[in-house]
Amino acid sequence: MEYFLMVVQEASFTRAADALHVTQPALSHQIKALEKSVGGALLERRPRGVRLTPMGRAFLPHAELAVRSATRAHRAARAAAGAEGGELHVAALHSIAVGALPDVFARWRTTHPRVLLRLHEYATAEALEEAVERGTADLAVGPAPADPPGTVVPVGEEELVLVVPFDDRLAGRATVTLPELADRAWIRCAMEPVVHGERFLDWACGKAGFRPRTAVWTEHTSTAVRMAAAGVGVCTAPAHLVRGAVGEDCVVLTPDPPWKRPLSVYARVPPTGAAEAFVDLLRAVWPTLGASTTCPYPDAELTA
């Protein structure tokens, strides 16, 4: 299957053989043996390269998952033993990766220096769930999926806050209600959570009786925070990202009522060895662990 995937990636038996450090006849023999085992041709040899047959297209995603699972099993076994070269792949939303995981990773390096961490960052909860389903990562950190792929372990909650510059008229306040921001421009982000099919800010402001006026769209939450700090507009972002990573020159306001959502670690199989140790560490250091994980809006579910 590894050979098959390499041929698909390179679209050439010659290039695939070079990448795999095997002879082309040996590669062709293995592919023919694979095709015989599945009962038909997976690849179509053409003058300008190789392409998948209909059977090959059906076979491809399962082959990818099988190879990733085998690789994950190997690295999990090594990581469980604390072996040099053991790896743990962790997937997370970008805001969590920037705001919450650096301290967790630093502590991990102190206690498990021989186990390599590989971080995979994603913009949305949907992309995060797909990564776990494909076998890209051993663990995912984010909102619990509606349809969990396997094990889900609650770790705490994430608070969303509002960001304004130091010279803002609200800078002396600790909290603010949304209607007070009805006339303000907003910095919006492609990573904004989704509620009932709407972006969270559209939903929340709609509940408050107005539609947010967007000044700038950004790709990353950290960029939105920096824009808000510069006075371009108001933005909303996870508190751990603002206070712990990119918000040293801005004012943080808590919405009234507050916005919170529960976060979890989830995986396709129950965490063992290094994966289990990482989950335990995350639960131990998460800043709001033990706080209420009920959403202040009972009919809302933040899904991205």
PDB file of C-alpha atoms in Angstrom, residues 6-288:
ATOM      1  CA  MET A   6       3.868   6.740  -3.652  1.00  0.00           C
ATOM      2  CA  VAL A   7       3.046   5.931  -7.284  1.00  0.00           C
ATOM      3  CA  VAL A   8      -0.178   7.926  -6.962  1.00  0.00           C
ATOM      4  CA  GLN A   9       1.699  10.834  -5.382  1.00  0.00           C
ATOM      5  CA  GLU A  10       4.427  10.894  -8.025  1.00  0.00           C
ATOM      6  CA  ALA A  11       2.157   9.895 -10.950  1.00  0.00           C
ATOM      7  CA  SER A  12       5.150   7.910 -12.212  1.00  0.00           C
ATOM      8  CA  PHE A  13       6.644   4.483 -11.523  1.00  0.00           C
ATOM      9  CA  THR A  14      10.130   5.829 -12.198  1.00  0.00           C
ATOM     10  CA  ARG A  15       9.882   8.732  -9.761  1.00  0.00           C
ATOM     11  CA  ALA A  16       8.145   6.557  -7.173  1.00  0.00           C
ATOM     12  CA  ALA A  17      10.887   3.931  -7.390  1.00  0.00           C
ATOM     13  CA  ASP A  18      13.533   6.634  -6.888  1.00  0.00           C
ATOM     14  CA  ALA A  19      11.685   8.043  -3.873  1.00  0.00           C
ATOM     15  CA  LEU A  20      11.296   4.582  -2.341  1.00  0.00           C
ATOM     16  CA  HIS A  21      14.901   3.587  -3.136  1.00  0.00           C
ATOM     17  CA  VAL A  22      13.812   0.404  -4.927  1.00  0.00           C
ATOM     18  CA  THR A  23      14.186  -0.747  -8.516  1.00  0.00           C
ATOM     19  CA  GLN A  24      11.354  -0.067 -10.916  1.00  0.00           C
ATOM     20  CA  PRO A  25      10.810  -3.810 -11.643  1.00  0.00           C
ATOM     21  CA  ALA A  26      10.515  -4.495  -7.903  1.00  0.00           C
ATOM     22  CA  LEU A  27       7.983  -1.680  -7.547  1.00  0.00           C
ATOM     23  CA  SER A  28       5.954  -2.907 -10.534  1.00  0.00           C
ATOM     24  CA  HIS A  29       5.957  -6.424  -9.090  1.00  0.00           C
ATOM     25  CA  GLN A  30       4.576  -5.202  -5.771  1.00  0.00           C
ATOM     26  CA  ILE A  31       1.849  -3.154  -7.463  1.00  0.00           C
ATOM     27  CA  LYS A  32       0.813  -6.123  -9.603  1.00  0.00           C
ATOM     28  CA  ALA A  33       0.668  -8.299  -6.490  1.00  0.00           C
ATOM     29  CA  LEU A  34      -1.542  -5.714  -4.792  1.00  0.00           C
ATOM     30  CA  GLU A  35      -3.826  -5.495  -7.812  1.00  0.00           C
ATOM     31  CA  LYS A  36      -4.111  -9.271  -7.912  1.00  0.00           C
ATOM     32  CA  SER A  37      -5.058  -9.352  -4.231  1.00  0.00           C
ATOM     33  CA  VAL A  38      -7.870  -6.812  -4.689  1.00  0.00           C
ATOM     34  CA  GLY A  39      -9.096  -8.356  -7.916  1.00  0.00           C
ATOM     35  CA  GLY A  40      -8.480  -5.664 -10.513  1.00  0.00           C
ATOM     36  CA  ALA A  41      -6.328  -2.839 -11.841  1.00  0.00           C
ATOM     37  CA  LEU A  42      -5.774   0.085  -9.486  1.00  0.00           C
ATOM     38  CA  LEU A  43      -3.546   2.132 -11.787  1.00  0.00           C
ATOM     39  CA  GLU A  44      -3.712   2.953 -15.461  1.00  0.00           C
ATOM     40  CA  ARG A  45      -0.317   3.243 -17.154  1.00  0.00           C
ATOM     41  CA  ARG A  46      -0.357   6.035 -19.747  1.00  0.00           C
ATOM     42  CA  PRO A  47       2.372   7.563 -21.951  1.00  0.00           C
ATOM     43  CA  ARG A  48       2.352  10.761 -19.896  1.00  0.00           C
ATOM     44  CA  GLY A  49       2.140   9.174 -16.485  1.00  0.00           C
ATOM     45  CA  VAL A  50      -0.050   7.081 -14.237  1.00  0.00           C
ATOM     46  CA  ARG A  51      -3.589   7.707 -13.091  1.00  0.00           C
ATOM     47  CA  LEU A  52      -6.099   5.942 -10.888  1.00  0.00           C
ATOM     48  CA  THR A  53      -8.708   3.589 -12.279  1.00  0.00           C
ATOM     49  CA  PRO A  54     -12.234   3.722 -10.772  1.00  0.00           C
ATOM     50  CA  MET A  55     -11.212   0.794  -8.545  1.00  0.00           C
ATOM     51  CA  GLY A  56      -8.055   2.685  -7.600  1.00  0.00           C
ATOM     52  CA  ARG A  57     -10.043   5.793  -6.610  1.00  0.00           C
ATOM     53  CA  ALA A  58     -12.236   3.673  -4.360  1.00  0.00           C
ATOM     54  CA  PHE A  59      -9.187   1.952  -2.860  1.00  0.00           C
ATOM     55  CA  LEU A  60      -7.114   5.117  -2.262  1.00  0.00           C
ATOM     56  CA  PRO A  61      -8.687   6.603   0.930  1.00  0.00           C
ATOM     57  CA  HIS A  62      -8.704   3.225   2.657  1.00  0.00           C
ATOM     58  CA  ALA A  63      -5.068   2.640   1.723  1.00  0.00           C
ATOM     59  CA  GLU A  64      -4.148   6.063   3.104  1.00  0.00           C
ATOM     60  CA  LEU A  65      -5.899   5.309   6.395  1.00  0.00           C
ATOM     61  CA  ALA A  66      -4.336   1.847   6.639  1.00  0.00           C
ATOM     62  CA  VAL A  67      -0.808   3.157   6.094  1.00  0.00           C
ATOM     63  CA  ARG A  68      -1.321   6.025   8.549  1.00  0.00           C
ATOM     64  CA  SER A  69      -2.733   3.608  11.131  1.00  0.00           C
ATOM     65  CA  ALA A  70       0.264   1.322  10.770  1.00  0.00           C
ATOM     66  CA  THR A  71       2.622   4.278  11.136  1.00  0.00           C
ATOM     67  CA  ARG A  72       0.699   5.543  14.150  1.00  0.00           C
ATOM     68  CA  ALA A  73       0.809   2.114  15.784  1.00  0.00           C
ATOM     69  CA  HIS A  74       4.597   1.993  15.345  1.00  0.00           C
ATOM     70  CA  ARG A  75       5.228   5.450  16.783  1.00  0.00           C
ATOM     71  CA  ALA A  76       2.736   4.915  19.627  1.00  0.00           C
ATOM     72  CA  ALA A  77       4.571   1.778  20.681  1.00  0.00           C
ATOM     73  CA  ARG A  78       7.900   3.604  20.661  1.00  0.00           C
ATOM     74  CA  ALA A  79       6.434   6.605  22.466  1.00  0.00           C
ATOM     75  CA  ALA A  80       4.879   4.363  25.126  1.00  0.00           C
ATOM     76  CA  ALA A  81       8.311   2.975  25.845  1.00  0.00           C
ATOM     77  CA  GLY A  82       9.856   6.448  25.879  1.00  0.00           C
ATOM     78  CA  ALA A  83      12.105   5.333  23.062  1.00  0.00           C
ATOM     79  CA  GLU A  84      14.297   7.711  21.125  1.00  0.00           C
ATOM     80  CA  GLY A  85      12.435   8.450  17.932  1.00  0.00           C
ATOM     81  CA  GLY A  86       8.999   7.904  19.490  1.00  0.00           C
ATOM     82  CA  GLU A  87       6.490  10.459  18.236  1.00  0.00           C
ATOM     83  CA  LEU A  88       3.139  11.814  19.336  1.00  0.00           C
ATOM     84  CA  HIS A  89       1.052  13.679  16.746  1.00  0.00           C
ATOM     85  CA  VAL A  90      -1.299  16.286  18.233  1.00  0.00           C
ATOM     86  CA  ALA A  91      -3.918  18.150  16.190  1.00  0.00           C
ATOM     87  CA  ALA A  92      -5.479  21.378  17.454  1.00  0.00           C
ATOM     88  CA  LEU A  93      -7.356  24.465  16.393  1.00  0.00           C
ATOM     89  CA  HIS A  94      -4.946  27.278  15.532  1.00  0.00           C
ATOM     90  CA  SER A  95      -6.078  29.463  18.448  1.00  0.00           C
ATOM     91  CA  ILE A  96      -5.515  26.628  20.930  1.00  0.00           C
ATOM     92  CA  ALA A  97      -2.127  25.839  19.401  1.00  0.00           C
ATOM     93  CA  VAL A  98      -1.007  29.458  19.802  1.00  0.00           C
ATOM     94  CA  GLY A  99      -2.670  30.316  23.080  1.00  0.00           C
ATOM     95  CA  ALA A 100      -2.748  27.181  25.243  1.00  0.00           C
ATOM     96  CA  LEU A 101      -0.360  24.525  23.970  1.00  0.00           C
ATOM     97  CA  PRO A 102       3.062  26.222  24.244  1.00  0.00           C
ATOM     98  CA  ASP A 103       3.076  25.850  28.057  1.00  0.00           C
ATOM     99  CA  VAL A 104       1.803  22.278  27.782  1.00  0.00           C
ATOM    100  CA  PHE A 105       4.493  21.389  25.244  1.00  0.00           C
ATOM    101  CA  ALA A 106       7.204  23.011  27.379  1.00  0.00           C
ATOM    102  CA  ARG A 107       6.207  20.907  30.365  1.00  0.00           C
ATOM    103  CA  TRP A 108       6.064  17.818  28.160  1.00  0.00           C
ATOM    104  CA  ARG A 109       9.628  18.368  27.007  1.00  0.00           C
ATOM    105  CA  THR A 110      10.730  18.423  30.658  1.00  0.00           C
ATOM    106  CA  THR A 111       9.089  15.119  31.547  1.00  0.00           C
ATOM    107  CA  HIS A 112       9.299  13.278  28.173  1.00  0.00           C
ATOM    108  CA  PRO A 113      12.402  14.659  26.417  1.00  0.00           C
ATOM    109  CA  ARG A 114      12.822  11.599  24.173  1.00  0.00           C
ATOM    110  CA  VAL A 115       9.308  11.655  22.694  1.00  0.00           C
ATOM    111  CA  LEU A 116       8.962  14.026  19.733  1.00  0.00           C
ATOM    112  CA  LEU A 117       5.756  16.076  19.464  1.00  0.00           C
ATOM    113  CA  ARG A 118       4.366  16.929  16.043  1.00  0.00           C
ATOM    114  CA  LEU A 119       1.696  19.633  16.005  1.00  0.00           C
ATOM    115  CA  HIS A 120      -0.933  19.831  13.242  1.00  0.00           C
ATOM    116  CA  GLU A 121      -2.936  23.084  13.218  1.00  0.00           C
ATOM    117  CA  TYR A 122      -6.403  23.517  11.709  1.00  0.00           C
ATOM    118  CA  ALA A 123      -8.685  26.490  11.139  1.00  0.00           C
ATOM    119  CA  THR A 124     -12.017  24.848  11.955  1.00  0.00           C
ATOM    120  CA  ALA A 125     -13.422  22.078  14.119  1.00  0.00           C
ATOM    121  CA  GLU A 126     -14.594  20.285  10.985  1.00  0.00           C
ATOM    122  CA  ALA A 127     -11.062  20.170   9.568  1.00  0.00           C
ATOM    123  CA  LEU A 128      -9.798  18.987  12.961  1.00  0.00           C
ATOM    124  CA  GLU A 129     -12.315  16.128  13.036  1.00  0.00           C
ATOM    125  CA  GLU A 130     -11.403  15.102   9.485  1.00  0.00           C
ATOM    126  CA  ALA A 131      -7.721  14.957  10.458  1.00  0.00           C
ATOM    127  CA  VAL A 132      -8.477  12.515  13.267  1.00  0.00           C
ATOM    128  CA  GLU A 133     -10.733  10.451  11.026  1.00  0.00           C
ATOM    129  CA  ARG A 134      -7.956  10.240   8.383  1.00  0.00           C
ATOM    130  CA  GLY A 135      -5.445   9.147  11.001  1.00  0.00           C
ATOM    131  CA  THR A 136      -3.255  12.248  10.635  1.00  0.00           C
ATOM    132  CA  ALA A 137      -2.974  12.718  14.403  1.00  0.00           C
ATOM    133  CA  ASP A 138      -3.065  10.573  17.529  1.00  0.00           C
ATOM    134  CA  LEU A 139      -5.011  13.175  19.531  1.00  0.00           C
ATOM    135  CA  ALA A 140      -7.094  16.254  18.768  1.00  0.00           C
ATOM    136  CA  VAL A 141      -7.684  19.234  21.066  1.00  0.00           C
ATOM    137  CA  GLY A 142     -10.849  21.221  20.414  1.00  0.00           C
ATOM    138  CA  PRO A 143     -14.644  21.199  20.807  1.00  0.00           C
ATOM    139  CA  ALA A 144     -16.012  17.676  21.199  1.00  0.00           C
ATOM    140  CA  PRO A 145     -17.378  16.364  17.873  1.00  0.00           C
ATOM    141  CA  ALA A 146     -21.125  15.899  17.553  1.00  0.00           C
ATOM    142  CA  ASP A 147     -20.420  12.366  16.352  1.00  0.00           C
ATOM    143  CA  PRO A 148     -17.285  11.308  18.279  1.00  0.00           C
ATOM    144  CA  PRO A 149     -14.899   9.000  16.384  1.00  0.00           C
ATOM    145  CA  GLY A 150     -13.959   7.142  19.565  1.00  0.00           C
ATOM    146  CA  THR A 151     -12.736   8.367  22.960  1.00  0.00           C
ATOM    147  CA  VAL A 152     -13.590  11.902  24.192  1.00  0.00           C
ATOM    148  CA  VAL A 153     -11.992  13.320  27.373  1.00  0.00           C
ATOM    149  CA  PRO A 154     -13.182  16.742  28.694  1.00  0.00           C
ATOM    150  CA  VAL A 155     -10.267  19.012  29.607  1.00  0.00           C
ATOM    151  CA  GLY A 156     -11.897  22.323  30.554  1.00  0.00           C
ATOM    152  CA  GLU A 157     -13.477  25.265  28.837  1.00  0.00           C
ATOM    153  CA  GLU A 158     -12.536  28.107  26.544  1.00  0.00           C
ATOM    154  CA  GLU A 159     -13.683  31.668  27.200  1.00  0.00           C
ATOM    155  CA  LEU A 160     -14.238  34.073  24.312  1.00  0.00           C
ATOM    156  CA  VAL A 161     -13.422  37.729  25.059  1.00  0.00           C
ATOM    157  CA  LEU A 162     -13.555  41.064  23.257  1.00  0.00           C
ATOM    158  CA  VAL A 163     -10.423  43.023  22.301  1.00  0.00           C
ATOM    159  CA  VAL A 164     -10.099  46.823  21.983  1.00  0.00           C
ATOM    160  CA  PRO A 165      -7.085  49.208  21.992  1.00  0.00           C
ATOM    161  CA  PHE A 166      -5.860  51.035  25.098  1.00  0.00           C
ATOM    162  CA  ASP A 167      -7.355  54.351  23.959  1.00  0.00           C
ATOM    163  CA  ASP A 168     -10.826  52.923  23.343  1.00  0.00           C
ATOM    164  CA  ARG A 169     -13.735  54.570  25.174  1.00  0.00           C
ATOM    165  CA  LEU A 170     -14.449  51.220  26.841  1.00  0.00           C
ATOM    166  CA  ALA A 171     -10.860  50.635  27.956  1.00  0.00           C
ATOM    167  CA  GLY A 172     -11.597  51.341  31.628  1.00  0.00           C
ATOM    168  CA  ARG A 173     -14.314  48.703  31.774  1.00  0.00           C
ATOM    169  CA  ALA A 174     -14.066  45.029  32.721  1.00  0.00           C
ATOM    170  CA  THR A 175     -17.281  43.897  31.025  1.00  0.00           C
ATOM    171  CA  VAL A 176     -19.479  45.111  28.202  1.00  0.00           C
ATOM    172  CA  THR A 177     -22.854  44.136  26.768  1.00  0.00           C
ATOM    173  CA  LEU A 178     -23.233  43.538  23.053  1.00  0.00           C
ATOM    174  CA  PRO A 179     -25.837  46.309  22.490  1.00  0.00           C
ATOM    175  CA  GLU A 180     -23.152  48.805  23.587  1.00  0.00           C
ATOM    176  CA  LEU A 181     -21.112  47.707  20.553  1.00  0.00           C
ATOM    177  CA  ALA A 182     -23.895  48.019  17.972  1.00  0.00           C
ATOM    178  CA  ASP A 183     -22.267  51.050  16.334  1.00  0.00           C
ATOM    179  CA  ARG A 184     -18.743  49.598  16.225  1.00  0.00           C
ATOM    180  CA  ALA A 185     -16.768  48.108  13.348  1.00  0.00           C
ATOM    181  CA  TRP A 186     -15.553  44.527  13.794  1.00  0.00           C
ATOM    182  CA  ILE A 187     -12.489  42.524  12.820  1.00  0.00           C
ATOM    183  CA  ARG A 188     -13.791  39.144  11.659  1.00  0.00           C
ATOM    184  CA  CYS A 189     -11.868  35.920  11.257  1.00  0.00           C
ATOM    185  CA  ALA A 190     -12.295  32.853   9.068  1.00  0.00           C
ATOM    186  CA  MET A 191     -11.749  30.750  12.226  1.00  0.00           C
ATOM    187  CA  GLU A 192     -14.806  32.208  13.967  1.00  0.00           C
ATOM    188  CA  PRO A 193     -17.010  29.529  15.595  1.00  0.00           C
ATOM    189  CA  VAL A 194     -20.337  28.560  14.043  1.00  0.00           C
ATOM    190  CA  VAL A 195     -23.704  28.373  15.814  1.00  0.00           C
ATOM    191  CA  HIS A 196     -26.724  26.783  14.123  1.00  0.00           C
ATOM    192  CA  GLY A 197     -25.235  27.384  10.685  1.00  0.00           C
ATOM    193  CA  GLU A 198     -24.300  31.034  11.385  1.00  0.00           C
ATOM    194  CA  ARG A 199     -20.960  32.528  12.283  1.00  0.00           C
ATOM    195  CA  PHE A 200     -20.933  33.070  16.026  1.00  0.00           C
ATOM    196  CA  LEU A 201     -20.704  36.877  15.950  1.00  0.00           C
ATOM    197  CA  ASP A 202     -23.601  37.134  13.481  1.00  0.00           C
ATOM    198  CA  TRP A 203     -25.653  34.871  15.738  1.00  0.00           C
ATOM    199  CA  ALA A 204     -24.757  36.645  19.000  1.00  0.00           C
ATOM    200  CA  CYS A 205     -25.235  40.164  17.630  1.00  0.00           C
ATOM    201  CA  GLY A 206     -28.486  39.088  16.005  1.00  0.00           C
ATOM    202  CA  LYS A 207     -29.723  37.971  19.433  1.00  0.00           C
ATOM    203  CA  ALA A 208     -28.763  41.460  20.684  1.00  0.00           C
ATOM    204  CA  GLY A 209     -30.781  43.144  17.921  1.00  0.00           C
ATOM    205  CA  PHE A 210     -28.167  44.225  15.380  1.00  0.00           C
ATOM    206  CA  ARG A 211     -25.896  42.957  12.622  1.00  0.00           C
ATOM    207  CA  PRO A 212     -22.136  43.447  13.115  1.00  0.00           C
ATOM    208  CA  ARG A 213     -20.511  45.880  10.686  1.00  0.00           C
ATOM    209  CA  THR A 214     -17.334  44.208   9.384  1.00  0.00           C
ATOM    210  CA  ALA A 215     -14.242  46.369   8.824  1.00  0.00           C
ATOM    211  CA  VAL A 216     -11.672  43.655   8.006  1.00  0.00           C
ATOM    212  CA  TRP A 217     -11.715  39.899   7.348  1.00  0.00           C
ATOM    213  CA  THR A 218      -8.631  37.952   8.456  1.00  0.00           C
ATOM    214  CA  GLU A 219      -7.518  34.335   8.092  1.00  0.00           C
ATOM    215  CA  HIS A 220      -6.084  33.861  11.592  1.00  0.00           C
ATOM    216  CA  THR A 221      -7.392  34.782  15.035  1.00  0.00           C
ATOM    217  CA  SER A 222      -3.994  36.109  16.091  1.00  0.00           C
ATOM    218  CA  THR A 223      -4.079  38.577  13.173  1.00  0.00           C
ATOM    219  CA  ALA A 224      -7.548  39.749  14.198  1.00  0.00           C
ATOM    220  CA  VAL A 225      -6.288  40.439  17.732  1.00  0.00           C
ATOM    221  CA  ARG A 226      -3.367  42.491  16.450  1.00  0.00           C
ATOM    222  CA  MET A 227      -5.728  44.471  14.185  1.00  0.00           C
ATOM    223  CA  ALA A 228      -8.040  45.186  17.120  1.00  0.00           C
ATOM    224  CA  ALA A 229      -5.096  46.277  19.282  1.00  0.00           C
ATOM    225  CA  ALA A 230      -4.145  48.759  16.567  1.00  0.00           C
ATOM    226  CA  GLY A 231      -7.619  50.307  16.641  1.00  0.00           C
ATOM    227  CA  VAL A 232      -9.011  48.932  13.386  1.00  0.00           C
ATOM    228  CA  GLY A 233     -12.101  47.560  15.137  1.00  0.00           C
ATOM    229  CA  VAL A 234     -13.366  45.253  17.881  1.00  0.00           C
ATOM    230  CA  CYS A 235     -12.656  41.521  17.677  1.00  0.00           C
ATOM    231  CA  THR A 236     -13.581  38.427  19.624  1.00  0.00           C
ATOM    232  CA  ALA A 237     -11.002  35.748  20.406  1.00  0.00           C
ATOM    233  CA  PRO A 238     -10.262  32.992  22.926  1.00  0.00           C
ATOM    234  CA  ALA A 239      -9.022  34.442  26.211  1.00  0.00           C
ATOM    235  CA  HIS A 240      -6.013  32.104  26.375  1.00  0.00           C
ATOM    236  CA  LEU A 241      -4.790  33.347  22.986  1.00  0.00           C
ATOM    237  CA  VAL A 242      -5.168  37.037  23.849  1.00  0.00           C
ATOM    238  CA  ARG A 243      -3.792  36.931  27.377  1.00  0.00           C
ATOM    239  CA  GLY A 244      -1.124  34.334  26.820  1.00  0.00           C
ATOM    240  CA  ALA A 245       0.242  35.012  23.348  1.00  0.00           C
ATOM    241  CA  VAL A 246      -0.623  38.094  21.292  1.00  0.00           C
ATOM    242  CA  GLY A 247      -2.535  40.553  23.471  1.00  0.00           C
ATOM    243  CA  GLU A 248       0.060  42.359  25.552  1.00  0.00           C
ATOM    244  CA  ASP A 249      -0.783  45.808  24.096  1.00  0.00           C
ATOM    245  CA  CYS A 250      -4.587  45.708  24.121  1.00  0.00           C
ATOM    246  CA  VAL A 251      -7.541  45.765  26.516  1.00  0.00           C
ATOM    247  CA  VAL A 252      -9.538  42.593  27.118  1.00  0.00           C
ATOM    248  CA  LEU A 253     -13.254  42.908  27.887  1.00  0.00           C
ATOM    249  CA  THR A 254     -15.534  40.132  29.084  1.00  0.00           C
ATOM    250  CA  PRO A 255     -18.929  40.006  27.368  1.00  0.00           C
ATOM    251  CA  ASP A 256     -21.947  40.204  29.661  1.00  0.00           C
ATOM    252  CA  PRO A 257     -23.153  37.460  29.796  1.00  0.00           C
ATOM    253  CA  PRO A 258     -19.834  35.620  29.251  1.00  0.00           C
ATOM    254  CA  TRP A 259     -19.160  33.373  26.254  1.00  0.00           C
ATOM    255  CA  LYS A 260     -17.691  29.953  27.044  1.00  0.00           C
ATOM    256  CA  ARG A 261     -17.496  26.558  25.387  1.00  0.00           C
ATOM    257  CA  PRO A 262     -16.251  23.171  26.629  1.00  0.00           C
ATOM    258  CA  LEU A 263     -13.096  21.712  25.100  1.00  0.00           C
ATOM    259  CA  SER A 264     -11.991  18.093  24.902  1.00  0.00           C
ATOM    260  CA  VAL A 265      -9.236  15.792  23.759  1.00  0.00           C
ATOM    261  CA  TYR A 266     -10.528  13.108  21.424  1.00  0.00           C
ATOM    262  CA  ALA A 267      -9.064  10.215  19.471  1.00  0.00           C
ATOM    263  CA  ARG A 268     -10.111   7.252  17.365  1.00  0.00           C
ATOM    264  CA  VAL A 269      -8.816   4.820  19.997  1.00  0.00           C
ATOM    265  CA  PRO A 270      -8.408   5.145  23.796  1.00  0.00           C
ATOM    266  CA  PRO A 271      -5.130   6.987  24.577  1.00  0.00           C
ATOM    267  CA  THR A 272      -2.361   4.779  25.959  1.00  0.00           C
ATOM    268  CA  GLY A 273       1.286   5.312  26.809  1.00  0.00           C
ATOM    269  CA  ALA A 274       2.531   8.722  25.709  1.00  0.00           C
ATOM    270  CA  ALA A 275      -0.911   9.745  24.418  1.00  0.00           C
ATOM    271  CA  GLU A 276      -2.478   9.030  27.808  1.00  0.00           C
ATOM    272  CA  ALA A 277       0.321  10.935  29.564  1.00  0.00           C
ATOM    273  CA  PHE A 278      -0.270  13.935  27.293  1.00  0.00           C
ATOM    274  CA  VAL A 279      -4.002  13.929  28.064  1.00  0.00           C
ATOM    275  CA  ASP A 280      -3.251  13.814  31.806  1.00  0.00           C
ATOM    276  CA  LEU A 281      -0.824  16.723  31.474  1.00  0.00           C
ATOM    277  CA  LEU A 282      -3.295  18.814  29.476  1.00  0.00           C
ATOM    278  CA  ARG A 283      -6.030  18.231  32.040  1.00  0.00           C
ATOM    279  CA  ALA A 284      -3.662  19.182  34.845  1.00  0.00           C
ATOM    280  CA  VAL A 285      -2.489  22.489  33.388  1.00  0.00           C
ATOM    281  CA  TRP A 286      -5.566  23.744  31.534  1.00  0.00           C
ATOM    282  CA  PRO A 287      -6.243  27.115  33.241  1.00  0.00           C
ATOM    283  CA  THR A 288     -10.030  26.716  33.593  1.00  0.00           C
TER     284      THR A 288
END
